[in-house]
Amino acid sequence: MTVKKKKRPVKTLAQGRPPTVKKPRSISRKATRGLINSIHQLEKKKAQAAARGDKAAEVAADAEISALGGIQKYQQASLQGQRNDRGGDSSRVLMEWLKPEFSASGLVADGSVRMLEVGALSTTNECSRSGFFAMERIDLNSQGDGILQQDFMKRPLPIGDTQTFDIISLSLVLNFVPEAQGRGEMLLRTLDFLKRPQTTDAHDVFPCLFLVLPAPCVTNSRYMDEPLLERIMNALGYMKAHSKITQKLVYYLWRRTLRVPAKVPAFKKAELRSGSTRNNFSIVLRGSTT
């Protein structure tokens, strides 16, 4: 009698790999939010310590950030938040707004619209894949090819109109600036890099600024609400073209107009809403003459 050998299941290559090369598990949605919020708070603490000259506190905050994985871990969490099963990337909302504009104007996907994406995490988001844009992507800590490692606040100013842009994207960037005055300076600086409006047609959306913030920055701040944000943007020469508020995020498309004031009024930090559950997000503009 022939004894049949017991067949062993065929192992795949993945099964034969040692545990050290297994694909890391994704971070849970709750852990992702917690990590991003923690790093935001520590960056703010670090900036405040630097402002008052407390080197020990600054070093301590930096050490805490490093212990959490630093900016690379923050970007990993942000990238994971852009996955379709986590709500997708914010540029999908932008494309929902722009596609009707492109269709109405007869614009084709020929890469003729110049776009500067500040805080870029990916080269494959909705705008990048659309074909409409000639993209320039920058970030403080580039995560790969196609993204220039650069601080927007230190980017060389354009020399002539050929170096300016039709649209700038600040998606979840402004809220990462640790100081209120720095946020105001960032918004003011966008005017240096946007093309000057060539028409008074209210239906011409370009040049424009795409701004995305965590919803609580506008809906639950002591020092900021939507009417104040709109007044600040109007003072800079922007008019609101589109907006969308969800439970987590607020999206805005601000069109730059010809009505740029010669003098930018000051906007100081002032309480609008009280309450212990409010956050302290604010934007400060120093009065200036252009």
PDB file of C-alpha atoms in Angstrom:
ATOM      1  CA  MET A   1       0.000   0.000   0.000  1.00  0.00           C
ATOM      2  CA  THR A   2       1.333   3.365  -1.043  1.00  0.00           C
ATOM      3  CA  VAL A   3       1.394   5.962   1.669  1.00  0.00           C
ATOM      4  CA  LYS A   4       0.213   9.313   0.336  1.00  0.00           C
ATOM      5  CA  LYS A   5       2.338  12.202   1.383  1.00  0.00           C
ATOM      6  CA  LYS A   6       0.476  15.023   2.999  1.00  0.00           C
ATOM      7  CA  LYS A   7       0.670  18.072   0.765  1.00  0.00           C
ATOM      8  CA  ARG A   8       1.954  21.200   2.398  1.00  0.00           C
ATOM      9  CA  PRO A   9       0.292  24.485   1.485  1.00  0.00           C
ATOM     10  CA  VAL A  10       2.386  26.549  -0.878  1.00  0.00           C
ATOM     11  CA  LYS A  11       3.709  29.617   0.857  1.00  0.00           C
ATOM     12  CA  THR A  12       3.729  32.945  -0.919  1.00  0.00           C
ATOM     13  CA  LEU A  13       6.790  35.144  -0.999  1.00  0.00           C
ATOM     14  CA  ALA A  14       5.125  37.508   1.457  1.00  0.00           C
ATOM     15  CA  GLN A  15       4.552  34.647   3.887  1.00  0.00           C
ATOM     16  CA  GLY A  16       8.208  33.748   3.780  1.00  0.00           C
ATOM     17  CA  ARG A  17       9.470  37.194   4.565  1.00  0.00           C
ATOM     18  CA  PRO A  18      10.664  37.970   8.079  1.00  0.00           C
ATOM     19  CA  PRO A  19       8.416  40.145  10.253  1.00  0.00           C
ATOM     20  CA  THR A  20      10.800  43.085   9.939  1.00  0.00           C
ATOM     21  CA  VAL A  21       9.837  43.713   6.328  1.00  0.00           C
ATOM     22  CA  LYS A  22       6.086  43.499   6.743  1.00  0.00           C
ATOM     23  CA  LYS A  23       4.129  46.495   5.516  1.00  0.00           C
ATOM     24  CA  PRO A  24       3.418  48.747   8.492  1.00  0.00           C
ATOM     25  CA  ARG A  25      -0.154  48.974   9.612  1.00  0.00           C
ATOM     26  CA  SER A  26      -1.974  52.182   8.908  1.00  0.00           C
ATOM     27  CA  ILE A  27      -2.654  54.541  11.770  1.00  0.00           C
ATOM     28  CA  SER A  28      -6.239  54.666  12.982  1.00  0.00           C
ATOM     29  CA  ARG A  29      -8.290  57.748  12.238  1.00  0.00           C
ATOM     30  CA  LYS A  30      -8.345  58.718  15.918  1.00  0.00           C
ATOM     31  CA  ALA A  31      -4.584  58.235  16.289  1.00  0.00           C
ATOM     32  CA  THR A  32      -3.966  60.260  13.115  1.00  0.00           C
ATOM     33  CA  ARG A  33      -5.948  63.223  14.455  1.00  0.00           C
ATOM     34  CA  GLY A  34      -4.273  62.943  17.848  1.00  0.00           C
ATOM     35  CA  LEU A  35      -0.783  62.933  16.352  1.00  0.00           C
ATOM     36  CA  ILE A  36      -1.453  65.929  14.105  1.00  0.00           C
ATOM     37  CA  ASN A  37      -3.013  67.928  16.961  1.00  0.00           C
ATOM     38  CA  SER A  38      -0.150  67.075  19.329  1.00  0.00           C
ATOM     39  CA  ILE A  39       2.507  68.215  16.872  1.00  0.00           C
ATOM     40  CA  HIS A  40       0.552  71.415  16.171  1.00  0.00           C
ATOM     41  CA  GLN A  41       0.478  72.222  19.885  1.00  0.00           C
ATOM     42  CA  LEU A  42       4.156  71.426  20.369  1.00  0.00           C
ATOM     43  CA  GLU A  43       5.173  73.569  17.391  1.00  0.00           C
ATOM     44  CA  LYS A  44       3.204  76.429  18.923  1.00  0.00           C
ATOM     45  CA  LYS A  45       4.859  75.861  22.309  1.00  0.00           C
ATOM     46  CA  LYS A  46       8.276  75.812  20.625  1.00  0.00           C
ATOM     47  CA  ALA A  47       7.619  79.094  18.792  1.00  0.00           C
ATOM     48  CA  GLN A  48       6.384  80.776  21.973  1.00  0.00           C
ATOM     49  CA  ALA A  49       9.492  79.639  23.848  1.00  0.00           C
ATOM     50  CA  ALA A  50      11.724  80.988  21.073  1.00  0.00           C
ATOM     51  CA  ALA A  51       9.882  84.317  21.117  1.00  0.00           C
ATOM     52  CA  ARG A  52      10.524  84.822  24.817  1.00  0.00           C
ATOM     53  CA  GLY A  53      14.119  83.552  24.602  1.00  0.00           C
ATOM     54  CA  ASP A  54      13.529  80.419  26.697  1.00  0.00           C
ATOM     55  CA  LYS A  55      16.047  78.092  25.074  1.00  0.00           C
ATOM     56  CA  ALA A  56      15.439  75.238  27.534  1.00  0.00           C
ATOM     57  CA  ALA A  57      11.692  75.197  26.833  1.00  0.00           C
ATOM     58  CA  GLU A  58      12.362  75.403  23.096  1.00  0.00           C
ATOM     59  CA  VAL A  59      14.704  72.399  23.226  1.00  0.00           C
ATOM     60  CA  ALA A  60      12.215  70.468  25.389  1.00  0.00           C
ATOM     61  CA  ALA A  61       9.388  71.074  22.912  1.00  0.00           C
ATOM     62  CA  ASP A  62      11.637  70.045  20.037  1.00  0.00           C
ATOM     63  CA  ALA A  63      12.502  66.829  21.879  1.00  0.00           C
ATOM     64  CA  GLU A  64       8.812  66.046  22.368  1.00  0.00           C
ATOM     65  CA  ILE A  65       8.196  66.577  18.655  1.00  0.00           C
ATOM     66  CA  SER A  66      11.068  64.232  17.826  1.00  0.00           C
ATOM     67  CA  ALA A  67       9.713  61.632  20.247  1.00  0.00           C
ATOM     68  CA  LEU A  68       6.427  61.655  18.307  1.00  0.00           C
ATOM     69  CA  GLY A  69       8.280  61.050  15.061  1.00  0.00           C
ATOM     70  CA  GLY A  70       8.861  64.647  14.022  1.00  0.00           C
ATOM     71  CA  ILE A  71       7.641  66.315  10.863  1.00  0.00           C
ATOM     72  CA  GLN A  72       8.011  63.086   8.861  1.00  0.00           C
ATOM     73  CA  LYS A  73       5.509  61.311  11.099  1.00  0.00           C
ATOM     74  CA  TYR A  74       3.207  64.318  10.845  1.00  0.00           C
ATOM     75  CA  GLN A  75       3.372  64.172   7.058  1.00  0.00           C
ATOM     76  CA  GLN A  76       2.766  60.418   7.088  1.00  0.00           C
ATOM     77  CA  ALA A  77      -0.393  61.028   9.124  1.00  0.00           C
ATOM     78  CA  SER A  78      -1.447  63.835   6.785  1.00  0.00           C
ATOM     79  CA  LEU A  79      -0.894  61.657   3.721  1.00  0.00           C
ATOM     80  CA  GLN A  80      -2.944  58.895   5.273  1.00  0.00           C
ATOM     81  CA  GLY A  81      -5.717  61.402   5.879  1.00  0.00           C
ATOM     82  CA  GLN A  82      -5.778  62.055   2.130  1.00  0.00           C
ATOM     83  CA  ARG A  83      -6.691  58.461   1.329  1.00  0.00           C
ATOM     84  CA  ASN A  84     -10.126  57.963  -0.193  1.00  0.00           C
ATOM     85  CA  ASP A  85     -11.289  55.923   2.777  1.00  0.00           C
ATOM     86  CA  ARG A  86     -10.317  58.831   5.048  1.00  0.00           C
ATOM     87  CA  GLY A  87     -12.155  61.503   3.092  1.00  0.00           C
ATOM     88  CA  GLY A  88      -9.703  61.986   0.231  1.00  0.00           C
ATOM     89  CA  ASP A  89      -7.514  64.940  -0.655  1.00  0.00           C
ATOM     90  CA  SER A  90      -8.834  68.491  -0.383  1.00  0.00           C
ATOM     91  CA  SER A  91      -8.066  69.315  -4.015  1.00  0.00           C
ATOM     92  CA  ARG A  92     -11.116  67.301  -5.026  1.00  0.00           C
ATOM     93  CA  VAL A  93     -13.267  70.107  -3.630  1.00  0.00           C
ATOM     94  CA  LEU A  94     -11.223  72.642  -5.583  1.00  0.00           C
ATOM     95  CA  MET A  95     -11.746  70.704  -8.815  1.00  0.00           C
ATOM     96  CA  GLU A  96     -15.492  70.507  -8.150  1.00  0.00           C
ATOM     97  CA  TRP A  97     -15.502  74.312  -8.117  1.00  0.00           C
ATOM     98  CA  LEU A  98     -13.142  74.856 -11.042  1.00  0.00           C
ATOM     99  CA  LYS A  99     -14.434  72.352 -13.605  1.00  0.00           C
ATOM    100  CA  PRO A 100     -17.603  74.388 -14.340  1.00  0.00           C
ATOM    101  CA  GLU A 101     -15.404  77.491 -14.677  1.00  0.00           C
ATOM    102  CA  PHE A 102     -13.122  75.666 -17.122  1.00  0.00           C
ATOM    103  CA  SER A 103     -16.087  74.373 -19.098  1.00  0.00           C
ATOM    104  CA  ALA A 104     -17.735  77.805 -19.318  1.00  0.00           C
ATOM    105  CA  SER A 105     -14.522  79.467 -20.511  1.00  0.00           C
ATOM    106  CA  GLY A 106     -13.621  76.688 -22.950  1.00  0.00           C
ATOM    107  CA  LEU A 107     -10.353  75.947 -21.146  1.00  0.00           C
ATOM    108  CA  VAL A 108      -8.861  72.564 -22.028  1.00  0.00           C
ATOM    109  CA  ALA A 109      -6.518  70.378 -19.993  1.00  0.00           C
ATOM    110  CA  ASP A 110      -3.323  71.680 -21.583  1.00  0.00           C
ATOM    111  CA  GLY A 111      -1.403  72.546 -18.404  1.00  0.00           C
ATOM    112  CA  SER A 112      -1.765  76.272 -19.014  1.00  0.00           C
ATOM    113  CA  VAL A 113      -2.956  77.253 -15.513  1.00  0.00           C
ATOM    114  CA  ARG A 114       0.018  77.927 -13.237  1.00  0.00           C
ATOM    115  CA  MET A 115      -0.488  76.622  -9.701  1.00  0.00           C
ATOM    116  CA  LEU A 116       1.721  76.876  -6.617  1.00  0.00           C
ATOM    117  CA  GLU A 117       0.889  74.237  -4.012  1.00  0.00           C
ATOM    118  CA  VAL A 118       2.338  75.165  -0.626  1.00  0.00           C
ATOM    119  CA  GLY A 119       2.722  72.300   1.846  1.00  0.00           C
ATOM    120  CA  ALA A 120       2.468  69.693  -0.905  1.00  0.00           C
ATOM    121  CA  LEU A 121       2.457  66.092   0.275  1.00  0.00           C
ATOM    122  CA  SER A 122       1.753  64.245  -2.955  1.00  0.00           C
ATOM    123  CA  THR A 123       2.261  64.576  -6.700  1.00  0.00           C
ATOM    124  CA  THR A 124      -0.835  62.499  -7.480  1.00  0.00           C
ATOM    125  CA  ASN A 125      -3.701  64.497  -6.004  1.00  0.00           C
ATOM    126  CA  GLU A 126      -6.778  65.487  -8.008  1.00  0.00           C
ATOM    127  CA  CYS A 127      -5.306  68.735  -9.323  1.00  0.00           C
ATOM    128  CA  SER A 128      -2.062  67.051 -10.389  1.00  0.00           C
ATOM    129  CA  ARG A 129      -3.925  64.361 -12.315  1.00  0.00           C
ATOM    130  CA  SER A 130      -6.388  66.742 -13.996  1.00  0.00           C
ATOM    131  CA  GLY A 131      -4.003  67.987 -16.673  1.00  0.00           C
ATOM    132  CA  PHE A 132      -5.170  71.601 -16.323  1.00  0.00           C
ATOM    133  CA  PHE A 133      -2.275  72.793 -14.194  1.00  0.00           C
ATOM    134  CA  ALA A 134       1.404  73.490 -14.539  1.00  0.00           C
ATOM    135  CA  MET A 135       2.221  72.552 -10.960  1.00  0.00           C
ATOM    136  CA  GLU A 136       4.947  73.845  -8.682  1.00  0.00           C
ATOM    137  CA  ARG A 137       4.955  72.086  -5.338  1.00  0.00           C
ATOM    138  CA  ILE A 138       6.881  73.123  -2.251  1.00  0.00           C
ATOM    139  CA  ASP A 139       7.079  71.896   1.336  1.00  0.00           C
ATOM    140  CA  LEU A 140       9.301  72.473   4.354  1.00  0.00           C
ATOM    141  CA  ASN A 141      10.232  68.775   4.328  1.00  0.00           C
ATOM    142  CA  SER A 142       9.875  67.306   0.850  1.00  0.00           C
ATOM    143  CA  GLN A 143       8.615  63.737   0.760  1.00  0.00           C
ATOM    144  CA  GLY A 144       9.784  62.885  -2.740  1.00  0.00           C
ATOM    145  CA  ASP A 145      10.531  63.879  -6.309  1.00  0.00           C
ATOM    146  CA  GLY A 146       8.370  66.631  -7.724  1.00  0.00           C
ATOM    147  CA  ILE A 147       8.183  68.550  -4.420  1.00  0.00           C
ATOM    148  CA  LEU A 148      10.766  71.260  -3.812  1.00  0.00           C
ATOM    149  CA  GLN A 149      11.977  71.574  -0.231  1.00  0.00           C
ATOM    150  CA  GLN A 150      11.338  75.253   0.448  1.00  0.00           C
ATOM    151  CA  ASP A 151       9.842  77.653   2.989  1.00  0.00           C
ATOM    152  CA  PHE A 152       7.151  79.743   1.300  1.00  0.00           C
ATOM    153  CA  MET A 153       8.037  82.695   3.527  1.00  0.00           C
ATOM    154  CA  LYS A 154      11.643  82.557   2.222  1.00  0.00           C
ATOM    155  CA  ARG A 155      10.806  81.810  -1.416  1.00  0.00           C
ATOM    156  CA  PRO A 156      12.490  84.362  -3.725  1.00  0.00           C
ATOM    157  CA  LEU A 157      10.032  86.953  -4.996  1.00  0.00           C
ATOM    158  CA  PRO A 158       8.959  86.635  -8.638  1.00  0.00           C
ATOM    159  CA  ILE A 159      10.912  88.520 -11.285  1.00  0.00           C
ATOM    160  CA  GLY A 160       8.228  89.461 -13.770  1.00  0.00           C
ATOM    161  CA  ASP A 161       4.786  88.044 -14.501  1.00  0.00           C
ATOM    162  CA  THR A 162       6.131  84.784 -15.953  1.00  0.00           C
ATOM    163  CA  GLN A 163       7.078  83.678 -12.422  1.00  0.00           C
ATOM    164  CA  THR A 164       3.692  84.448 -10.871  1.00  0.00           C
ATOM    165  CA  PHE A 165       0.751  82.063 -10.540  1.00  0.00           C
ATOM    166  CA  ASP A 166      -2.912  81.850 -11.459  1.00  0.00           C
ATOM    167  CA  ILE A 167      -3.715  80.010  -8.239  1.00  0.00           C
ATOM    168  CA  ILE A 168      -2.029  79.298  -4.901  1.00  0.00           C
ATOM    169  CA  SER A 169      -3.101  76.434  -2.644  1.00  0.00           C
ATOM    170  CA  LEU A 170      -2.751  76.725   1.148  1.00  0.00           C
ATOM    171  CA  SER A 171      -4.420  73.514   2.239  1.00  0.00           C
ATOM    172  CA  LEU A 172      -3.971  72.893   5.969  1.00  0.00           C
ATOM    173  CA  VAL A 173      -0.906  75.132   5.936  1.00  0.00           C
ATOM    174  CA  LEU A 174      -1.989  78.398   7.588  1.00  0.00           C
ATOM    175  CA  ASN A 175      -3.083  76.615  10.772  1.00  0.00           C
ATOM    176  CA  PHE A 176       0.404  75.111  11.109  1.00  0.00           C
ATOM    177  CA  VAL A 177       1.989  78.575  11.352  1.00  0.00           C
ATOM    178  CA  PRO A 178       2.480  78.894  15.126  1.00  0.00           C
ATOM    179  CA  GLU A 179       1.905  82.643  15.554  1.00  0.00           C
ATOM    180  CA  ALA A 180      -1.134  84.758  14.619  1.00  0.00           C
ATOM    181  CA  GLN A 181       1.011  87.507  13.090  1.00  0.00           C
ATOM    182  CA  GLY A 182       2.861  84.935  10.993  1.00  0.00           C
ATOM    183  CA  ARG A 183      -0.467  83.763   9.560  1.00  0.00           C
ATOM    184  CA  GLY A 184      -1.322  87.291   8.545  1.00  0.00           C
ATOM    185  CA  GLU A 185       2.085  87.719   6.927  1.00  0.00           C
ATOM    186  CA  MET A 186       1.609  84.480   4.983  1.00  0.00           C
ATOM    187  CA  LEU A 187      -1.750  85.633   3.595  1.00  0.00           C
ATOM    188  CA  LEU A 188      -0.245  89.010   2.673  1.00  0.00           C
ATOM    189  CA  ARG A 189       2.684  87.301   0.948  1.00  0.00           C
ATOM    190  CA  THR A 190       0.369  85.352  -1.373  1.00  0.00           C
ATOM    191  CA  LEU A 191      -0.258  88.650  -3.209  1.00  0.00           C
ATOM    192  CA  ASP A 192       3.422  88.769  -4.227  1.00  0.00           C
ATOM    193  CA  PHE A 193       3.117  85.448  -6.055  1.00  0.00           C
ATOM    194  CA  LEU A 194      -0.327  85.737  -7.659  1.00  0.00           C
ATOM    195  CA  LYS A 195      -0.864  87.268 -11.071  1.00  0.00           C
ATOM    196  CA  ARG A 196      -2.515  90.676 -11.106  1.00  0.00           C
ATOM    197  CA  PRO A 197      -6.178  90.615 -12.160  1.00  0.00           C
ATOM    198  CA  GLN A 198      -6.615  91.517 -15.817  1.00  0.00           C
ATOM    199  CA  THR A 199     -10.412  91.752 -15.826  1.00  0.00           C
ATOM    200  CA  THR A 200     -13.248  93.021 -13.680  1.00  0.00           C
ATOM    201  CA  ASP A 201     -15.472  90.123 -14.789  1.00  0.00           C
ATOM    202  CA  ALA A 202     -16.876  88.621 -11.587  1.00  0.00           C
ATOM    203  CA  HIS A 203     -17.125  85.237 -13.323  1.00  0.00           C
ATOM    204  CA  ASP A 204     -13.370  85.054 -13.990  1.00  0.00           C
ATOM    205  CA  VAL A 205     -12.135  83.084 -10.983  1.00  0.00           C
ATOM    206  CA  PHE A 206      -8.392  83.627 -11.581  1.00  0.00           C
ATOM    207  CA  PRO A 207      -6.143  84.707  -9.983  1.00  0.00           C
ATOM    208  CA  CYS A 208      -7.246  83.039  -6.756  1.00  0.00           C
ATOM    209  CA  LEU A 209      -6.262  81.471  -3.449  1.00  0.00           C
ATOM    210  CA  PHE A 210      -7.487  78.063  -2.285  1.00  0.00           C
ATOM    211  CA  LEU A 211      -7.541  78.016   1.524  1.00  0.00           C
ATOM    212  CA  VAL A 212      -8.356  75.010   3.708  1.00  0.00           C
ATOM    213  CA  LEU A 213      -8.443  75.081   7.508  1.00  0.00           C
ATOM    214  CA  PRO A 214      -9.618  72.760  10.264  1.00  0.00           C
ATOM    215  CA  ALA A 215     -13.262  73.725  10.820  1.00  0.00           C
ATOM    216  CA  PRO A 216     -12.787  74.651  14.522  1.00  0.00           C
ATOM    217  CA  CYS A 217     -10.393  77.443  13.459  1.00  0.00           C
ATOM    218  CA  VAL A 218     -13.456  79.271  12.148  1.00  0.00           C
ATOM    219  CA  THR A 219     -16.409  77.681  13.930  1.00  0.00           C
ATOM    220  CA  ASN A 220     -15.060  77.399  17.483  1.00  0.00           C
ATOM    221  CA  SER A 221     -12.348  80.001  17.987  1.00  0.00           C
ATOM    222  CA  ARG A 222     -12.392  82.757  20.577  1.00  0.00           C
ATOM    223  CA  TYR A 223     -10.736  85.132  18.130  1.00  0.00           C
ATOM    224  CA  MET A 224     -11.922  84.102  14.652  1.00  0.00           C
ATOM    225  CA  ASP A 225     -15.220  83.527  12.873  1.00  0.00           C
ATOM    226  CA  GLU A 226     -16.233  83.508   9.219  1.00  0.00           C
ATOM    227  CA  PRO A 227     -17.298  87.197   9.017  1.00  0.00           C
ATOM    228  CA  LEU A 228     -13.927  88.292  10.454  1.00  0.00           C
ATOM    229  CA  LEU A 229     -12.027  85.997   8.098  1.00  0.00           C
ATOM    230  CA  GLU A 230     -13.935  87.496   5.175  1.00  0.00           C
ATOM    231  CA  ARG A 231     -13.144  91.043   6.345  1.00  0.00           C
ATOM    232  CA  ILE A 232      -9.438  90.186   6.549  1.00  0.00           C
ATOM    233  CA  MET A 233      -9.451  88.656   3.078  1.00  0.00           C
ATOM    234  CA  ASN A 234     -11.407  91.597   1.648  1.00  0.00           C
ATOM    235  CA  ALA A 235      -8.819  93.953   3.141  1.00  0.00           C
ATOM    236  CA  LEU A 236      -6.146  92.078   1.191  1.00  0.00           C
ATOM    237  CA  GLY A 237      -8.111  92.437  -2.022  1.00  0.00           C
ATOM    238  CA  TYR A 238      -9.761  89.004  -2.071  1.00  0.00           C
ATOM    239  CA  MET A 239     -13.448  88.265  -2.638  1.00  0.00           C
ATOM    240  CA  LYS A 240     -15.031  84.956  -1.673  1.00  0.00           C
ATOM    241  CA  ALA A 241     -15.899  82.916  -4.778  1.00  0.00           C
ATOM    242  CA  HIS A 242     -16.772  79.590  -3.129  1.00  0.00           C
ATOM    243  CA  SER A 243     -16.932  78.109   0.361  1.00  0.00           C
ATOM    244  CA  LYS A 244     -17.782  74.810   1.972  1.00  0.00           C
ATOM    245  CA  ILE A 245     -17.937  73.852   5.638  1.00  0.00           C
ATOM    246  CA  THR A 246     -17.890  70.247   6.829  1.00  0.00           C
ATOM    247  CA  GLN A 247     -17.625  68.807  10.316  1.00  0.00           C
ATOM    248  CA  LYS A 248     -13.823  68.695  10.068  1.00  0.00           C
ATOM    249  CA  LEU A 249     -12.722  71.227   7.459  1.00  0.00           C
ATOM    250  CA  VAL A 250     -13.566  74.586   5.927  1.00  0.00           C
ATOM    251  CA  TYR A 251     -12.744  75.198   2.258  1.00  0.00           C
ATOM    252  CA  TYR A 252     -12.548  78.594   0.570  1.00  0.00           C
ATOM    253  CA  LEU A 253     -11.730  79.869  -2.884  1.00  0.00           C
ATOM    254  CA  TRP A 254     -10.794  83.553  -2.741  1.00  0.00           C
ATOM    255  CA  ARG A 255     -10.604  85.518  -6.003  1.00  0.00           C
ATOM    256  CA  ARG A 256      -8.091  88.331  -6.170  1.00  0.00           C
ATOM    257  CA  THR A 257      -9.775  91.489  -7.442  1.00  0.00           C
ATOM    258  CA  LEU A 258      -8.602  94.841  -8.755  1.00  0.00           C
ATOM    259  CA  ARG A 259      -9.888  96.464  -5.585  1.00  0.00           C
ATOM    260  CA  VAL A 260      -6.655  96.164  -3.624  1.00  0.00           C
ATOM    261  CA  PRO A 261      -6.494  98.977  -1.053  1.00  0.00           C
ATOM    262  CA  ALA A 262      -3.452 101.223  -0.997  1.00  0.00           C
ATOM    263  CA  LYS A 263      -3.410 100.741   2.754  1.00  0.00           C
ATOM    264  CA  VAL A 264      -4.013  97.420   4.493  1.00  0.00           C
ATOM    265  CA  PRO A 265      -5.836  98.031   7.792  1.00  0.00           C
ATOM    266  CA  ALA A 266      -4.682  96.438  11.025  1.00  0.00           C
ATOM    267  CA  PHE A 267      -6.537  93.460  12.452  1.00  0.00           C
ATOM    268  CA  LYS A 268      -5.695  92.731  16.070  1.00  0.00           C
ATOM    269  CA  LYS A 269      -6.426  89.698  18.204  1.00  0.00           C
ATOM    270  CA  ALA A 270      -9.730  90.363  19.981  1.00  0.00           C
ATOM    271  CA  GLU A 271     -12.184  88.019  21.662  1.00  0.00           C
ATOM    272  CA  LEU A 272     -15.352  87.349  19.670  1.00  0.00           C
ATOM    273  CA  ARG A 273     -16.711  84.372  21.608  1.00  0.00           C
ATOM    274  CA  SER A 274     -16.121  83.289  25.183  1.00  0.00           C
ATOM    275  CA  GLY A 275     -16.121  79.814  26.641  1.00  0.00           C
ATOM    276  CA  SER A 276     -13.669  77.290  28.063  1.00  0.00           C
ATOM    277  CA  THR A 277     -14.060  74.931  25.095  1.00  0.00           C
ATOM    278  CA  ARG A 278     -12.964  77.508  22.510  1.00  0.00           C
ATOM    279  CA  ASN A 279      -9.592  77.333  20.753  1.00  0.00           C
ATOM    280  CA  ASN A 280      -7.220  80.285  20.301  1.00  0.00           C
ATOM    281  CA  PHE A 281      -6.787  80.337  16.521  1.00  0.00           C
ATOM    282  CA  SER A 282      -6.435  83.872  15.194  1.00  0.00           C
ATOM    283  CA  ILE A 283      -4.973  85.906  12.344  1.00  0.00           C
ATOM    284  CA  VAL A 284      -3.273  89.229  12.981  1.00  0.00           C
ATOM    285  CA  LEU A 285      -2.538  91.790  10.274  1.00  0.00           C
ATOM    286  CA  ARG A 286      -0.283  94.746  10.921  1.00  0.00           C
ATOM    287  CA  GLY A 287      -1.503  97.871   9.178  1.00  0.00           C
ATOM    288  CA  SER A 288       0.686  98.676   6.191  1.00  0.00           C
ATOM    289  CA  THR A 289       0.921 100.838   3.098  1.00  0.00           C
ATOM    290  CA  THR A 290       1.569  99.105  -0.243  1.00  0.00           C
TER     291      THR A 290
END
